[in-house]
Amino acid sequence: KNQVEQSPQSLIILEGKNCTLQCNYTVSPFSNLRWYKQDTGRGPVSLTIMTFSENTKSNGRYTATLDADTKQSSLHITASQLSDSASYICVVSPMFSGGYNKLIFGAGTRLAVHP
Amino acid sequence: ETGVTQSPTHLIKTRGQQVTLRCSSQSGHNTVSWYQQALGQGPQFIFQYYREEENGRGNFPPRFSGLQFPNYSSELNVNALELDDSALYLCASSLNQGAGGYTFGSGTRLTVV
């Protein structure tokens, strides 16, 4: 079983609409949780990073939330644009990983924004 | 400030061959991590180099090996290629093993036929 599970696997929305992507994780304890945007064939680009003690972080139209008790995070995208079409990946860093900063990636949610 | 550069961008190899992928880290970064990303999946950690030494490794066989050079650029070598090695290989650089975040390159798309 993956330590970071994302849902939905894929999502289609109309331009201008809002959407929320989910991330459930079992990694514990963890030091931080990140959301990345990955365009097709490109490397991931960081959107937000939250430590275990934070419960929300915004970056423009992107807002990430974190509930460490239920081990859930969400990424909310407001007023979607065609350029938001990409995969969104949830990444968790364990608190203790043997001397290096390990990243555990979810499989991502593929978002398509249609005009 | 330059970002992370990976080369080549695309590569086709035959099963059993060997391949070397290259990564130039972002200026000022001393840590490089390599990831394998199969189609439709999240990246899987291969290994990390910090100041020219491997200091972390994921669940990959020994035929995956690497190097980090004094200028902190890095190579990923894969011997005896298998069809399942076909993937996007991502390099990420950081300062002091992730302090301040990671910068990813655009990746090398490897196809093994």
Coordinates of C-alpha atoms in Angstrom, one line a residue:
Chain A
K1 CA 0.0 0.0 0.0
N2 CA 1.3 3.4 -1.0
Q3 CA 2.2 5.7 1.9
V4 CA 0.7 8.7 0.0
E5 CA -2.6 8.2 -1.7
Q6 CA -4.2 10.9 -3.9
S7 CA -7.7 11.3 -5.2
P8 CA -9.2 11.6 -7.7
Q9 CA -6.9 10.0 -10.1
S10 CA -8.1 12.4 -12.8
L11 CA -10.4 15.4 -13.0
I12 CA -12.0 17.5 -15.7
I13 CA -13.3 20.9 -14.9
L14 CA -14.4 24.0 -16.9
E15 CA -12.3 27.1 -17.0
G16 CA -13.2 29.5 -14.2
K17 CA -14.4 26.8 -11.8
N18 CA -12.9 25.8 -8.5
C19 CA -11.7 22.3 -7.6
T20 CA -10.2 20.4 -4.6
L21 CA -7.7 17.6 -4.8
Q22 CA -7.2 15.2 -1.9
C23 CA -4.1 13.6 -0.3
N24 CA -4.2 10.9 2.4
Y25 CA -0.9 9.8 3.9
T26 CA 0.3 7.2 6.4
V27 CA 3.8 8.6 6.8
S28 CA 4.3 9.4 10.5
P29 CA 5.9 11.3 12.0
F30 CA 6.6 13.6 9.1
S31 CA 8.5 16.9 8.9
N32 CA 6.7 18.5 6.0
L33 CA 4.1 18.1 3.2
R34 CA 4.5 19.6 -0.2
W35 CA 2.3 20.0 -3.2
Y36 CA 3.9 20.1 -6.7
K37 CA 2.6 20.9 -10.1
Q38 CA 4.0 18.8 -13.0
D39 CA 3.3 19.7 -16.6
T40 CA 3.5 16.7 -19.0
G41 CA 7.1 15.8 -19.7
R42 CA 8.5 18.4 -17.3
G43 CA 9.9 18.3 -13.8
P44 CA 7.7 19.0 -10.8
V45 CA 7.5 22.7 -9.6
S46 CA 6.8 23.4 -5.9
L47 CA 3.4 25.1 -5.1
T48 CA 3.3 25.0 -1.3
I49 CA 5.2 23.5 1.6
M50 CA 3.7 23.0 5.1
T51 CA 5.4 21.8 8.3
F52 CA 3.5 19.4 10.6
S53 CA 2.4 22.3 12.7
E54 CA 0.8 24.4 9.9
N55 CA -2.7 23.8 8.7
T56 CA -3.0 26.1 5.7
K57 CA -0.7 27.7 3.1
S58 CA -1.6 29.8 0.1
N59 CA 0.2 30.6 -3.2
G60 CA -1.9 32.8 -5.4
R61 CA -5.0 30.8 -6.5
Y62 CA -3.6 27.6 -4.8
T63 CA -4.5 26.9 -1.2
A64 CA -3.3 23.8 0.6
T65 CA -4.7 22.6 3.9
L66 CA -3.3 20.0 6.3
D67 CA -5.0 18.0 9.1
A68 CA -2.3 16.1 10.9
D69 CA -4.8 14.3 13.1
T70 CA -6.6 12.7 10.2
K71 CA -3.5 12.6 8.0
Q72 CA -5.2 14.4 5.2
S73 CA -4.2 17.3 3.0
S74 CA -6.1 19.1 0.2
L75 CA -5.2 21.5 -2.6
H76 CA -7.8 23.9 -3.6
I77 CA -7.6 25.7 -6.9
T78 CA -9.7 28.8 -7.4
A79 CA -10.9 30.3 -10.7
S80 CA -9.1 27.6 -12.8
Q81 CA -7.3 28.6 -15.9
L82 CA -6.3 26.5 -19.0
S83 CA -2.7 26.6 -17.8
D84 CA -3.7 24.8 -14.6
S85 CA -4.0 21.6 -16.7
A86 CA -1.2 19.4 -15.2
S87 CA -0.6 16.7 -12.7
Y88 CA -0.6 17.7 -9.0
I89 CA 1.5 15.7 -6.7
C90 CA 1.4 15.4 -2.9
V91 CA 4.8 14.7 -1.3
V92 CA 5.6 13.9 2.3
S93 CA 9.0 14.0 4.0
P94 CA 9.3 11.5 6.9
M95 CA 10.7 13.0 10.2
F96 CA 13.4 10.3 10.4
S97 CA 14.8 8.8 7.2
G98 CA 18.2 7.6 8.0
G99 CA 20.3 10.7 7.6
Y100 CA 18.9 12.1 4.4
N101 CA 15.8 14.2 3.5
K102 CA 13.6 11.6 1.8
L103 CA 10.6 12.5 -0.3
I104 CA 7.6 10.1 -0.7
F105 CA 5.5 11.0 -3.7
G106 CA 1.9 10.3 -4.4
A107 CA 0.9 9.1 -7.9
G108 CA -0.7 12.5 -8.6
T109 CA -4.1 13.8 -9.8
R110 CA -4.2 14.6 -13.5
L111 CA -6.3 17.8 -13.9
A112 CA -7.7 18.9 -17.3
V113 CA -9.2 22.4 -17.5
H114 CA -11.5 22.8 -20.6
P115 CA -12.6 26.1 -22.1
Chain B
E1 CA 20.9 31.9 -11.3
T2 CA 20.7 28.8 -13.5
G3 CA 18.2 26.0 -12.8
V4 CA 18.7 22.3 -13.0
T5 CA 19.7 21.0 -16.5
Q6 CA 19.4 17.4 -17.5
S7 CA 20.8 15.8 -20.7
P8 CA 19.8 14.2 -22.9
T9 CA 16.1 15.1 -23.0
H10 CA 15.2 11.9 -24.8
L11 CA 17.0 8.6 -25.3
I12 CA 16.2 5.2 -26.9
K13 CA 18.3 2.2 -25.9
T14 CA 18.2 -1.5 -26.5
R15 CA 17.7 -4.1 -23.7
G16 CA 21.0 -5.1 -22.2
Q17 CA 22.8 -1.8 -23.0
Q18 CA 24.1 0.7 -20.6
V19 CA 23.1 4.4 -20.3
T20 CA 24.5 7.5 -18.6
L21 CA 22.2 10.4 -17.7
R22 CA 23.6 13.8 -16.7
C23 CA 22.4 16.5 -14.3
S24 CA 23.8 20.0 -13.7
S25 CA 22.6 21.2 -10.3
Q26 CA 21.4 24.7 -9.6
S27 CA 24.1 27.2 -8.7
G28 CA 24.8 27.1 -5.0
H29 CA 23.3 23.6 -4.4
N30 CA 25.4 20.7 -3.1
T31 CA 22.9 17.9 -3.1
V32 CA 21.5 15.9 -6.0
S33 CA 18.7 13.4 -5.9
W34 CA 17.6 11.1 -8.7
Y35 CA 14.1 9.8 -9.3
Q36 CA 12.4 7.4 -11.7
Q37 CA 8.9 8.2 -12.8
A38 CA 7.0 5.6 -14.7
L39 CA 4.0 6.8 -16.9
G40 CA 1.1 7.8 -14.7
Q41 CA 3.0 7.3 -11.5
G42 CA 4.7 9.5 -9.0
P43 CA 8.5 9.7 -8.9
Q44 CA 10.3 6.9 -7.0
F45 CA 13.5 7.8 -5.1
I46 CA 16.7 6.1 -6.6
F47 CA 19.5 7.7 -4.5
Q48 CA 20.9 11.0 -3.2
Y49 CA 24.4 12.5 -3.4
Y50 CA 25.6 15.0 -0.9
R51 CA 29.0 16.6 -1.2
E52 CA 30.1 13.8 -3.6
E53 CA 29.0 10.9 -1.4
E54 CA 25.9 8.7 -1.8
N55 CA 24.0 9.2 1.5
G56 CA 20.6 7.6 0.7
R57 CA 19.3 5.0 -1.6
G58 CA 15.8 3.7 -2.5
N59 CA 14.7 0.2 -3.5
F60 CA 16.7 0.0 -6.7
P61 CA 19.2 -2.8 -7.7
P62 CA 22.9 -2.2 -7.9
R63 CA 22.9 -1.8 -11.6
F64 CA 21.6 1.7 -10.9
S65 CA 24.7 3.7 -9.8
G66 CA 25.8 7.3 -9.7
L67 CA 28.4 9.9 -9.2
Q68 CA 28.6 13.4 -8.0
F69 CA 31.5 15.6 -9.1
P70 CA 33.3 18.4 -7.3
N71 CA 31.1 21.0 -9.1
Y72 CA 28.1 19.1 -7.7
S73 CA 26.9 18.0 -11.1
S74 CA 25.8 14.3 -11.2
E75 CA 25.5 11.2 -13.4
L76 CA 23.1 8.3 -13.2
N77 CA 24.3 5.1 -14.8
V78 CA 22.1 2.1 -15.5
N79 CA 23.6 -1.2 -16.6
A80 CA 22.0 -4.1 -18.3
L81 CA 18.9 -2.1 -19.3
E82 CA 15.5 -3.8 -19.0
L83 CA 12.2 -2.9 -20.7
D84 CA 10.8 -1.8 -17.3
D85 CA 13.6 0.8 -17.0
S86 CA 11.6 2.9 -19.5
A87 CA 10.6 6.0 -17.6
L88 CA 11.2 9.7 -17.1
Y89 CA 14.3 10.2 -14.9
L90 CA 14.3 13.3 -12.8
C91 CA 17.1 15.0 -11.1
A92 CA 16.5 17.4 -8.2
S93 CA 19.1 19.6 -6.6
S94 CA 19.0 21.3 -3.2
L95 CA 21.2 22.9 -0.6
N96 CA 22.3 20.7 2.3
Q97 CA 19.9 17.8 1.6
G98 CA 16.7 19.7 1.1
A99 CA 17.1 22.8 3.2
G100 CA 15.1 25.5 1.4
G101 CA 13.4 23.1 -1.0
Y102 CA 14.2 21.2 -4.2
T103 CA 14.5 22.3 -7.7
F104 CA 13.7 19.7 -10.3
G105 CA 15.1 19.4 -13.8
S106 CA 12.8 18.6 -16.8
G107 CA 13.9 15.1 -16.9
T108 CA 15.3 12.6 -19.4
R109 CA 12.8 10.3 -21.1
L110 CA 14.4 6.9 -21.5
T111 CA 12.8 4.3 -23.7
V112 CA 14.2 0.8 -23.7
V113 CA 13.2 -1.4 -26.7

